Amino acid sequence: QVHLVESGGGLVQPGGSLRLSCAASESTTRDDPMAWYRRAPGKQRELVAIINPRGVTNYADSVEGRFTISRDKVRNMLYLQMNSLKSDDTAVYYCNGGPGLAYWGPGTQVTVSS
């Protein structure tokens, strides 16, 4: 079983930056895609960014150019660098990975507010 744990969330002012991290417990995640999702208050969970085992990435239109997803296969880590944050980015952010993208972390809260 794959365990995923996010960290790095918090309160940040509009225009600020945060870096989220996701620690994965099993090396099997090295051969699987990994992704970040988020759920804003009153909204459905949405895909933010995804990275495949070769490092190819895709982003939601709303974060393209502001967020960067990356992974460290040696350390079994996934990252999300978030720049130029907006109030609309306020959400719980979830790490997703493992075989079939079947595993989820508990989430980390990101609040963008002045």
N, CA, C and O atoms as a MOPAC input file, in Angstrom:
PM7 MOZYME 1SCF
protein

 N      0.83900 1    -1.19300 1     0.00000 1
 C      0.00000 1     0.00000 1     0.00000 1
 C      0.87500 1     1.24500 1     0.00000 1
 O      1.93300 1     1.28300 1     0.62800 1
 N      0.41000 1     2.25700 1    -0.71700 1
 C      1.14200 1     3.51500 1    -0.83000 1
 C      0.54000 1     4.52800 1     0.13200 1
 O     -0.67200 1     4.74700 1     0.14300 1
 N      1.39800 1     5.14100 1     0.93600 1
 C      0.95200 1     6.21000 1     1.81800 1
 C      1.52500 1     7.53100 1     1.33200 1
 O      2.71700 1     7.63400 1     1.04200 1
 N      0.67300 1     8.53200 1     1.24700 1
 C      1.07100 1     9.85400 1     0.78700 1
 C      0.74400 1    10.86900 1     1.86700 1
 O     -0.34500 1    10.84500 1     2.44000 1
 N      1.68600 1    11.76100 1     2.14500 1
 C      1.48000 1    12.78600 1     3.16900 1
 C      1.94900 1    14.12700 1     2.63700 1
 O      3.11100 1    14.29200 1     2.26300 1
 N      1.01900 1    15.09200 1     2.60900 1
 C      1.33600 1    16.42800 1     2.12500 1
 C      1.83400 1    17.31200 1     3.27300 1
 O      1.53700 1    17.07100 1     4.44300 1
 N      2.59100 1    18.32900 1     2.90300 1
 C      3.01600 1    19.35800 1     3.86000 1
 C      3.27900 1    20.64500 1     3.10100 1
 O      3.36800 1    20.65500 1     1.87400 1
 N      3.40300 1    21.74300 1     3.86100 1
 C      3.76800 1    23.00900 1     3.24800 1
 C      2.63000 1    23.99800 1     3.06900 1
 O      2.85700 1    25.12100 1     2.62100 1
 N      1.41500 1    23.60400 1     3.40900 1
 C      0.30300 1    24.54200 1     3.28800 1
 C      0.37000 1    25.62400 1     4.34700 1
 O      1.19700 1    25.57400 1     5.25700 1
 N     -0.51600 1    26.60900 1     4.21400 1
 C     -0.55400 1    27.68600 1     5.19200 1
 C     -1.28400 1    28.88800 1     4.67500 1
 O     -1.98600 1    28.82400 1     3.66600 1
 N     -1.11500 1    29.99300 1     5.37700 1
 C     -1.73900 1    31.26400 1     5.01100 1
 C     -0.70800 1    32.12900 1     4.29500 1
 O      0.41900 1    32.28700 1     4.76500 1
 N     -1.10200 1    32.68300 1     3.15700 1
 C     -0.20000 1    33.52500 1     2.37900 1
 C     -1.00300 1    34.67400 1     1.78200 1
 O     -2.18900 1    34.52400 1     1.48700 1
 N     -0.35800 1    35.81400 1     1.60800 1
 C     -1.03000 1    36.96000 1     1.00500 1
 C     -1.11600 1    36.80800 1    -0.50500 1
 O     -0.28800 1    36.12100 1    -1.10200 1
 N     -2.10000 1    37.43400 1    -1.12900 1
 C     -2.16500 1    37.41300 1    -2.59900 1
 C     -0.84900 1    37.89800 1    -3.20700 1
 O     -0.24800 1    38.86900 1    -2.74700 1
 N     -0.42600 1    37.19600 1    -4.24700 1
 C      0.85600 1    37.49500 1    -4.87900 1
 C      2.02200 1    36.73700 1    -4.29300 1
 O      3.12100 1    36.75600 1    -4.84700 1
 N      1.79300 1    36.07000 1    -3.17700 1
 C      2.85600 1    35.32200 1    -2.52100 1
 C      3.07800 1    33.94400 1    -3.10700 1
 O      2.45700 1    33.56200 1    -4.10000 1
 N      3.98000 1    33.20300 1    -2.47000 1
 C      4.35800 1    31.88000 1    -2.95300 1
 C      4.32300 1    30.86300 1    -1.81600 1
 O      4.51500 1    31.19900 1    -0.64700 1
 N      4.07400 1    29.62400 1    -2.19000 1
 C      4.17100 1    28.48800 1    -1.27900 1
 C      4.70900 1    27.30100 1    -2.05600 1
 O      4.53100 1    27.20200 1    -3.27000 1
 N      5.36500 1    26.40500 1    -1.34400 1
 C      5.82300 1    25.15700 1    -1.94500 1
 C      5.23200 1    23.99900 1    -1.15600 1
 O      5.51300 1    23.83100 1     0.03100 1
 N      4.41300 1    23.20600 1    -1.82900 1
 C      3.84700 1    22.01800 1    -1.21500 1
 C      4.74900 1    20.82000 1    -1.48400 1
 O      5.37500 1    20.72000 1    -2.54000 1
 N      4.80600 1    19.92100 1    -0.51800 1
 C      5.55800 1    18.68700 1    -0.65600 1
 C      4.65000 1    17.50300 1    -0.37500 1
 O      3.69300 1    17.60700 1     0.39300 1
 N      4.95700 1    16.38400 1    -0.99900 1
 C      4.23000 1    15.13800 1    -0.75300 1
 C      5.25200 1    14.02900 1    -0.61500 1
 O      6.02300 1    13.76300 1    -1.53700 1
 N      5.25500 1    13.38600 1     0.53400 1
 C      6.14600 1    12.26100 1     0.77400 1
 C      5.40300 1    10.96100 1     0.51900 1
 O      4.32600 1    10.72900 1     1.06800 1
 N      5.98800 1    10.11500 1    -0.32100 1
 C      5.38400 1     8.83400 1    -0.65900 1
 C      6.13400 1     7.70800 1     0.03900 1
 O      7.36200 1     7.73200 1     0.11900 1
 N      5.41000 1     6.73800 1     0.53700 1
 C      6.02000 1     5.70100 1     1.36500 1
 C      6.66600 1     4.58000 1     0.58100 1
 O      7.54700 1     3.89800 1     1.10300 1
 N      6.25500 1     4.37000 1    -0.65600 1
 C      6.71500 1     3.20800 1    -1.38700 1
 C      7.42500 1     3.60000 1    -2.67000 1
 O      7.04800 1     4.57800 1    -3.31600 1
 N      8.45200 1     2.84200 1    -3.04400 1
 C      9.20900 1     3.14900 1    -4.25500 1
 C      8.41900 1     2.87100 1    -5.52600 1
 O      8.81900 1     3.31700 1    -6.60200 1
 N      7.31600 1     2.15200 1    -5.43200 1
 C      6.53200 1     1.86900 1    -6.63800 1
 C      6.01600 1     3.14500 1    -7.28200 1
 O      5.67500 1     3.13700 1    -8.46500 1
 N      5.95000 1     4.23000 1    -6.54200 1
 C      5.45500 1     5.46500 1    -7.13000 1
 C      6.39700 1     5.99800 1    -8.19800 1
 O      5.99300 1     6.84900 1    -8.98900 1
 N      7.63400 1     5.52900 1    -8.24800 1
 C      8.58600 1     6.00800 1    -9.24500 1
 C      8.11800 1     5.69500 1   -10.66600 1
 O      8.45600 1     6.42500 1   -11.59800 1
 N      7.34700 1     4.62600 1   -10.84500 1
 C      6.91600 1     4.21400 1   -12.17700 1
 C      5.48500 1     4.63900 1   -12.48800 1
 O      4.92200 1     4.22900 1   -13.50300 1
 N      4.90800 1     5.44400 1   -11.63500 1
 C      3.52200 1     5.87800 1   -11.81600 1
 C      3.46500 1     7.38900 1   -11.97100 1
 O      4.34300 1     8.09500 1   -11.47400 1
 N      2.44800 1     7.89300 1   -12.65200 1
 C      2.24900 1     9.33000 1   -12.64000 1
 C      1.86400 1     9.79100 1   -11.24000 1
 O      1.38800 1     9.00000 1   -10.42500 1
 N      2.06800 1    11.05100 1   -10.97200 1
 C      1.63800 1    11.64300 1    -9.70900 1
 C      0.98700 1    12.99200 1   -10.01000 1
 O      1.27600 1    13.62300 1   -11.02700 1
 N      0.12600 1    13.41000 1    -9.13000 1
 C     -0.65800 1    14.61200 1    -9.42500 1
 C     -0.98700 1    15.37400 1    -8.15300 1
 O     -0.91700 1    14.84300 1    -7.04400 1
 N     -1.34500 1    16.62700 1    -8.34600 1
 C     -1.91000 1    17.47100 1    -7.29500 1
 C     -3.34700 1    17.81800 1    -7.69300 1
 O     -3.61300 1    18.21700 1    -8.82700 1
 N     -4.24800 1    17.66100 1    -6.75400 1
 C     -5.62100 1    18.09300 1    -6.89000 1
 C     -5.90300 1    19.12400 1    -5.80300 1
 O     -5.12900 1    19.28100 1    -4.85900 1
 N     -7.01900 1    19.81700 1    -5.95200 1
 C     -7.46300 1    20.72000 1    -4.89600 1
 C     -8.98100 1    20.74800 1    -4.84400 1
 O     -9.66300 1    20.49300 1    -5.83700 1
 N     -9.49100 1    21.06400 1    -3.66000 1
 C    -10.92800 1    21.24000 1    -3.47000 1
 C    -11.14400 1    22.55500 1    -2.74100 1
 O    -10.76800 1    22.71000 1    -1.57900 1
 N    -11.75100 1    23.48900 1    -3.43800 1
 C    -12.08700 1    24.78300 1    -2.85100 1
 C    -13.42900 1    24.67800 1    -2.13200 1
 O    -14.22800 1    23.79700 1    -2.44900 1
 N    -13.68500 1    25.55300 1    -1.18000 1
 C    -14.95500 1    25.51300 1    -0.45100 1
 C    -16.15100 1    25.55400 1    -1.39100 1
 O    -16.25200 1    26.44900 1    -2.23000 1
 N    -17.05600 1    24.59000 1    -1.25400 1
 C    -18.26100 1    24.56100 1    -2.06300 1
 C    -18.06800 1    24.08800 1    -3.48200 1
 O    -18.99600 1    24.16100 1    -4.28700 1
 N    -16.87000 1    23.59900 1    -3.81100 1
 C    -16.60100 1    23.17000 1    -5.18600 1
 C    -16.13400 1    21.72100 1    -5.21600 1
 O    -15.76700 1    21.14500 1    -4.19200 1
 N    -16.15800 1    21.15000 1    -6.41000 1
 C    -15.67800 1    19.78600 1    -6.58600 1
 C    -14.14200 1    19.77000 1    -6.62700 1
 O    -13.49800 1    20.77100 1    -6.94100 1
 N    -13.58600 1    18.61000 1    -6.30300 1
 C    -12.14700 1    18.46400 1    -6.40100 1
 C    -11.73100 1    18.56700 1    -7.86400 1
 O    -12.39100 1    18.00300 1    -8.73700 1
 N    -10.63200 1    19.29000 1    -8.14000 1
 C    -10.18200 1    19.48600 1    -9.51300 1
 C     -8.68800 1    19.17900 1    -9.62100 1
 O     -7.92400 1    19.34200 1    -8.67000 1
 N     -8.30400 1    18.73100 1   -10.81500 1
 C     -6.90100 1    18.46700 1   -11.09700 1
 C     -6.15700 1    19.78200 1   -11.24300 1
 O     -6.59600 1    20.67000 1   -11.97400 1
 N     -5.03300 1    19.91000 1   -10.55200 1
 C     -4.19600 1    21.09600 1   -10.64400 1
 C     -3.03300 1    20.85400 1   -11.60100 1
 O     -2.78200 1    21.65000 1   -12.50600 1
 N     -2.32800 1    19.74500 1   -11.38900 1
 C     -1.15800 1    19.44100 1   -12.21800 1
 C     -0.85700 1    17.95600 1   -12.11500 1
 O     -1.16100 1    17.31700 1   -11.10800 1
 N     -0.25000 1    17.40900 1   -13.17800 1
 C      0.10400 1    16.00100 1   -13.20600 1
 C      1.46400 1    15.84700 1   -13.86700 1
 O      1.80500 1    16.59100 1   -14.78700 1
 N      2.23600 1    14.88200 1   -13.39500 1
 C      3.55700 1    14.61000 1   -13.95100 1
 C      3.68300 1    13.10600 1   -14.18300 1
 O      3.34800 1    12.31500 1   -13.30100 1
 N      4.16200 1    12.70400 1   -15.36300 1
 C      4.29200 1    11.27300 1   -15.63400 1
 C      5.69900 1    10.80300 1   -15.25100 1
 O      6.54200 1    11.62400 1   -14.88900 1
 N      5.96100 1     9.49900 1   -15.32500 1
 C      7.26800 1     8.99300 1   -14.88100 1
 C      8.44100 1     9.57700 1   -15.66800 1
 O      9.56400 1     9.62200 1   -15.16600 1
 N      8.18200 1    10.02800 1   -16.90600 1
 C      9.27100 1    10.61700 1   -17.70400 1
 C      9.44600 1    12.10300 1   -17.43200 1
 O     10.35900 1    12.72800 1   -17.97200 1
 N      8.58800 1    12.67000 1   -16.60600 1
 C      8.71500 1    14.08600 1   -16.26300 1
 C      7.86000 1    15.02200 1   -17.10000 1
 O      7.96000 1    16.24100 1   -16.96500 1
 N      7.02200 1    14.46200 1   -17.96400 1
 C      6.12500 1    15.29300 1   -18.76300 1
 C      4.99500 1    15.81000 1   -17.86200 1
 O      4.41800 1    15.05600 1   -17.07900 1
 N      4.69200 1    17.09600 1   -17.98600 1
 C      3.73000 1    17.72300 1   -17.07600 1
 C      2.53900 1    18.32600 1   -17.82300 1
 O      2.63000 1    18.68100 1   -18.99800 1
 N      1.43900 1    18.42800 1   -17.11600 1
 C      0.26100 1    19.13000 1   -17.61600 1
 C     -0.37700 1    19.89500 1   -16.46500 1
 O     -0.33000 1    19.46800 1   -15.31100 1
 N     -0.97200 1    21.02800 1   -16.80000 1
 C     -1.52700 1    21.91300 1   -15.78000 1
 C     -2.95300 1    22.33800 1   -16.12800 1
 O     -3.33600 1    22.41100 1   -17.29600 1
 N     -3.71600 1    22.61200 1   -15.08700 1
 C     -5.00700 1    23.24600 1   -15.30300 1
 C     -4.77200 1    24.64700 1   -15.86600 1
 O     -3.78200 1    25.29900 1   -15.53700 1
 N     -5.68500 1    25.09700 1   -16.71200 1
 C     -5.53400 1    26.42300 1   -17.31400 1
 C     -5.40200 1    27.51000 1   -16.25000 1
 O     -4.68600 1    28.49300 1   -16.44000 1
 N     -6.09200 1    27.32400 1   -15.14300 1
 C     -6.13300 1    28.35600 1   -14.10500 1
 C     -4.79100 1    28.55100 1   -13.38700 1
 O     -4.57700 1    29.57900 1   -12.74500 1
 N     -3.88400 1    27.56100 1   -13.49300 1
 C     -2.59800 1    27.66900 1   -12.79200 1
 C     -1.40700 1    27.67900 1   -13.74200 1
 O     -0.26900 1    27.86300 1   -13.31100 1
 N     -1.66600 1    27.48200 1   -15.03200 1
 C     -0.58100 1    27.44500 1   -16.02500 1
 C      0.25500 1    28.72400 1   -15.93800 1
 O     -0.28300 1    29.83100 1   -15.94200 1
 N      1.57200 1    28.55400 1   -15.86000 1
 C      2.46500 1    29.70000 1   -15.79200 1
 C      2.73000 1    30.19400 1   -14.37800 1
 O      3.64500 1    30.98900 1   -14.16100 1
 N      1.94000 1    29.73100 1   -13.41300 1
 C      2.13700 1    30.16300 1   -12.02100 1
 C      2.60300 1    29.01900 1   -11.12400 1
 O      3.35600 1    29.23500 1   -10.17400 1
 N      2.15500 1    27.80900 1   -11.42700 1
 C      2.48800 1    26.63800 1   -10.61500 1
 C      3.44300 1    25.73600 1   -11.38900 1
 O      3.39700 1    25.66600 1   -12.61700 1
 N      4.31300 1    25.04600 1   -10.64300 1
 C      5.22800 1    24.08800 1   -11.24100 1
 C      5.22400 1    22.80300 1   -10.42400 1
 O      5.48900 1    22.81700 1    -9.22100 1
 N      4.92000 1    21.69000 1   -11.09400 1
 C      4.95900 1    20.38300 1   -10.45100 1
 C      6.29800 1    19.73000 1   -10.76000 1
 O      6.81300 1    19.84000 1   -11.87300 1
 N      6.85500 1    19.04900 1    -9.76300 1
 C      8.12200 1    18.34000 1    -9.96400 1
 C      8.17100 1    17.15300 1    -9.01100 1
 O      7.39600 1    17.06200 1    -8.05900 1
 N      9.10600 1    16.24300 1    -9.29300 1
 C      9.22100 1    15.06900 1    -8.44400 1
 C     10.69000 1    14.70400 1    -8.27600 1
 O     11.52500 1    14.98600 1    -9.13500 1
 N     10.97800 1    14.07300 1    -7.15200 1
 C     12.31200 1    13.54900 1    -6.87200 1
 C     12.13700 1    12.04300 1    -6.67500 1
 O     11.69200 1    11.59600 1    -5.61800 1
 N     12.48800 1    11.26900 1    -7.69900 1
 C     12.26500 1     9.83000 1    -7.63700 1
 C     13.16400 1     9.16100 1    -6.60300 1
 O     12.78200 1     8.14600 1    -6.02000 1
 N     14.33500 1     9.70600 1    -6.37100 1
 C     15.25300 1     9.10400 1    -5.40700 1
 C     14.66300 1     9.18700 1    -4.00100 1
 O     14.72400 1     8.22700 1    -3.23200 1
 N     14.08900 1    10.35400 1    -3.67400 1
 C     13.51900 1    10.57400 1    -2.34600 1
 C     12.03300 1    10.24600 1    -2.27300 1
 O     11.42600 1    10.37400 1    -1.21000 1
 N     11.43500 1     9.82000 1    -3.39600 1
 C      9.98900 1     9.54900 1    -3.43000 1
 C      9.18600 1    10.77100 1    -2.99100 1
 O      8.28200 1    10.66400 1    -2.16300 1
 N      9.52200 1    11.92300 1    -3.54600 1
 C      8.84800 1    13.16100 1    -3.19500 1
 C      8.19300 1    13.78800 1    -4.41800 1
 O      8.68800 1    13.66900 1    -5.53800 1
 N      7.07300 1    14.45700 1    -4.18100 1
 C      6.37900 1    15.24200 1    -5.19200 1
 C      6.26000 1    16.66200 1    -4.65600 1
 O      6.03700 1    16.86100 1    -3.46200 1
 N      6.40900 1    17.64900 1    -5.53700 1
 C      6.36600 1    19.04200 1    -5.12000 1
 C      5.39700 1    19.84600 1    -5.99000 1
 O      5.10400 1    19.48400 1    -7.12900 1
 N      4.91600 1    20.93900 1    -5.41700 1
 C      4.13900 1    21.90300 1    -6.18900 1
 C      4.58800 1    23.29500 1    -5.75800 1
 O      4.27600 1    23.74800 1    -4.65700 1
 N      5.31500 1    23.95700 1    -6.63200 1
 C      5.71700 1    25.33900 1    -6.39300 1
 C      4.60300 1    26.24400 1    -6.89600 1
 O      4.23600 1    26.19700 1    -8.07000 1
 N      4.07200 1    27.06100 1    -6.00600 1
 C      2.93900 1    27.92000 1    -6.34500 1
 C      3.36400 1    29.37400 1    -6.18400 1
 O      3.70100 1    29.81900 1    -5.08700 1
 N      3.34200 1    30.10200 1    -7.29100 1
 C      3.72200 1    31.51700 1    -7.29600 1
 C      2.53000 1    32.37800 1    -7.70000 1
 O      1.54700 1    31.87600 1    -8.24600 1
 N      2.62500 1    33.67200 1    -7.42800 1
 C      1.57000 1    34.62300 1    -7.79600 1
 C      0.20700 1    34.12300 1    -7.34200 1
 O     -0.75500 1    34.12100 1    -8.11000 1
 N      0.13900 1    33.70700 1    -6.10900 1
 C     -1.09100 1    33.11100 1    -5.59700 1
 C     -2.23500 1    34.12100 1    -5.55500 1
 O     -2.04400 1    35.30800 1    -5.29400 1
 N     -3.43400 1    33.59700 1    -5.82400 1
 C     -4.64700 1    34.40600 1    -5.83400 1
 C     -5.62200 1    33.84700 1    -4.80000 1
 O     -5.47200 1    32.71700 1    -4.33600 1
 N     -6.61700 1    34.64800 1    -4.44800 1
 C     -7.60900 1    34.16800 1    -3.48700 1
 C     -8.34000 1    32.93500 1    -4.01400 1
 O     -8.76500 1    32.08700 1    -3.23000 1
 N     -8.48800 1    32.82800 1    -5.34100 1
 C     -9.15000 1    31.66200 1    -5.94200 1
 C     -8.35300 1    30.37500 1    -5.77000 1
 O     -8.87900 1    29.28500 1    -5.99200 1
 N     -7.09200 1    30.49300 1    -5.37800 1
 C     -6.26700 1    29.30000 1    -5.13800 1
 C     -6.50900 1    28.70900 1    -3.75200 1
 O     -5.98700 1    27.64000 1    -3.43600 1
 N     -7.28700 1    29.38700 1    -2.93300 1
 C     -7.60200 1    28.87200 1    -1.60400 1
 C     -8.34800 1    27.54800 1    -1.72200 1
 O     -9.39800 1    27.46600 1    -2.35900 1
 N     -7.78700 1    26.51400 1    -1.09600 1
 C     -8.35300 1    25.17400 1    -1.20700 1
 C     -7.55500 1    24.21400 1    -0.32300 1
 O     -6.49300 1    24.55100 1     0.20200 1
 N     -8.09800 1    23.02700 1    -0.18200 1
 C     -7.30700 1    21.92400 1     0.35900 1
 C     -6.63500 1    21.24000 1    -0.82800 1
 O     -7.29500 1    20.87900 1    -1.80300 1
 N     -5.32900 1    21.06600 1    -0.73700 1
 C     -4.55500 1    20.47100 1    -1.82200 1
 C     -4.20000 1    19.02900 1    -1.45600 1
 O     -3.75000 1    18.73700 1    -0.34800 1
 N     -4.42000 1    18.13600 1    -2.43300 1
 C     -4.21800 1    16.71300 1    -2.22100 1
 C     -3.16300 1    16.16200 1    -3.16500 1
 O     -3.11800 1    16.51500 1    -4.34300 1
 N     -2.33600 1    15.31300 1    -2.64400 1
 C     -1.37700 1    14.55300 1    -3.43900 1
 C     -2.04500 1    13.25700 1    -3.88200 1
 O     -2.75500 1    12.62200 1    -3.10200 1
 N     -1.81900 1    12.86600 1    -5.12800 1
 C     -2.43900 1    11.67600 1    -5.71400 1
 C     -1.36700 1    10.88300 1    -6.43400 1
 O     -0.59000 1    11.45300 1    -7.19900 1
 N     -1.30800 1     9.57600 1    -6.20500 1
 C     -0.29400 1     8.78600 1    -6.88300 1
 C     -0.46700 1     7.30500 1    -6.65800 1
 O     -1.53900 1     6.84500 1    -6.26600 1
 N      0.60900 1     6.54800 1    -6.91100 1
 C      0.56000 1     5.10200 1    -6.77000 1
 C     -0.01600 1     4.44000 1    -8.00500 1
 O     -0.47200 1     5.12300 1    -8.92200 1
 N      0.00000 1     3.10000 1    -8.03900 1
 C     -0.53300 1     2.36200 1    -9.18500 1
 C     -1.97400 1     2.75500 1    -9.49000 1
 O     -2.83700 1     2.72800 1    -8.61300 1
 N     -2.21800 1     3.12000 1   -10.74600 1
 C     -3.55800 1     3.53800 1   -11.13100 1
 C     -4.01700 1     4.83200 1   -10.51800 1
 O     -5.20900 1     5.14000 1   -10.53600 1
 N     -3.07500 1     5.61200 1    -9.96300 1
 C     -3.42500 1     6.87100 1    -9.28100 1
 C     -4.53700 1     6.61600 1    -8.26700 1
 O     -5.49500 1     7.38400 1    -8.18000 1
 N     -4.40500 1     5.54800 1    -7.51200 1
 C     -5.46200 1     5.12300 1    -6.60700 1
 C     -5.29100 1     5.61000 1    -5.18000 1
 O     -6.15300 1     5.37400 1    -4.33400 1
 N     -4.18700 1     6.28600 1    -4.90800 1
 C     -3.89000 1     6.64500 1    -3.52200 1
 C     -3.89300 1     8.16000 1    -3.34300 1
 O     -3.50700 1     8.92000 1    -4.23000 1
 N     -4.35200 1     8.57000 1    -2.14100 1
 C     -4.49900 1     9.99000 1    -1.83600 1
 C     -3.90500 1    10.29700 1    -0.47400 1
 O     -3.94700 1     9.47800 1     0.44400 1
 N     -3.35100 1    11.49400 1    -0.36500 1
 C     -2.95700 1    11.98300 1     0.94100 1
 C     -4.14500 1    12.62400 1     1.64000 1
 O     -5.20300 1    12.78700 1     1.03300 1
 N     -3.98700 1    12.99100 1     2.90700 1
 C     -5.08900 1    13.59000 1     3.67400 1
 C     -5.35800 1    15.04300 1     3.31100 1
 O     -6.41000 1    15.57900 1     3.66100 1
 N     -4.42400 1    15.69100 1     2.61300 1
 C     -4.63000 1    17.07100 1     2.19500 1
 C     -3.92300 1    18.07500 1     3.09300 1
 O     -3.65100 1    17.80900 1     4.26300 1
 N     -3.63300 1    19.23900 1     2.51200 1
 C     -3.04300 1    20.34600 1     3.26000 1
 C     -3.76000 1    21.63200 1     2.84100 1
 O     -3.99000 1    21.87200 1     1.65500 1
 N     -4.10800 1    22.45100 1     3.83400 1
 C     -4.89000 1    23.65200 1     3.55400 1
 C     -3.98800 1    24.78000 1     3.06200 1
 O     -2.94500 1    25.06200 1     3.65200 1
 N     -4.40600 1    25.41800 1     1.97700 1
 C     -3.76000 1    26.62800 1     1.47000 1
 C     -4.80000 1    27.73800 1     1.49100 1
 O     -5.86300 1    27.62000 1     0.88100 1
 N     -4.48600 1    28.80700 1     2.19100 1
 C     -5.38800 1    29.95900 1     2.26800 1
 C     -4.65600 1    31.19100 1     1.76600 1
 O     -3.60100 1    31.56100 1     2.28100 1
 N     -5.23800 1    31.81900 1     0.74700 1
 C     -4.65400 1    33.03100 1     0.17000 1
 C     -5.56300 1    34.19300 1     0.55000 1
 O     -6.68800 1    34.30700 1     0.06400 1
 N     -5.05800 1    35.04500 1     1.41900 1
 C     -5.88500 1    36.12800 1     1.94000 1
 C     -4.99700 1    37.23400 1     2.48900 1
 O     -3.90800 1    36.98200 1     3.00500 1
 N     -5.48400 1    38.46400 1     2.36700 1
 C     -4.76400 1    39.60100 1     2.94700 1
 C     -5.27500 1    39.89600 1     4.35400 1
 O     -4.79000 1    40.82100 1     5.00600 1

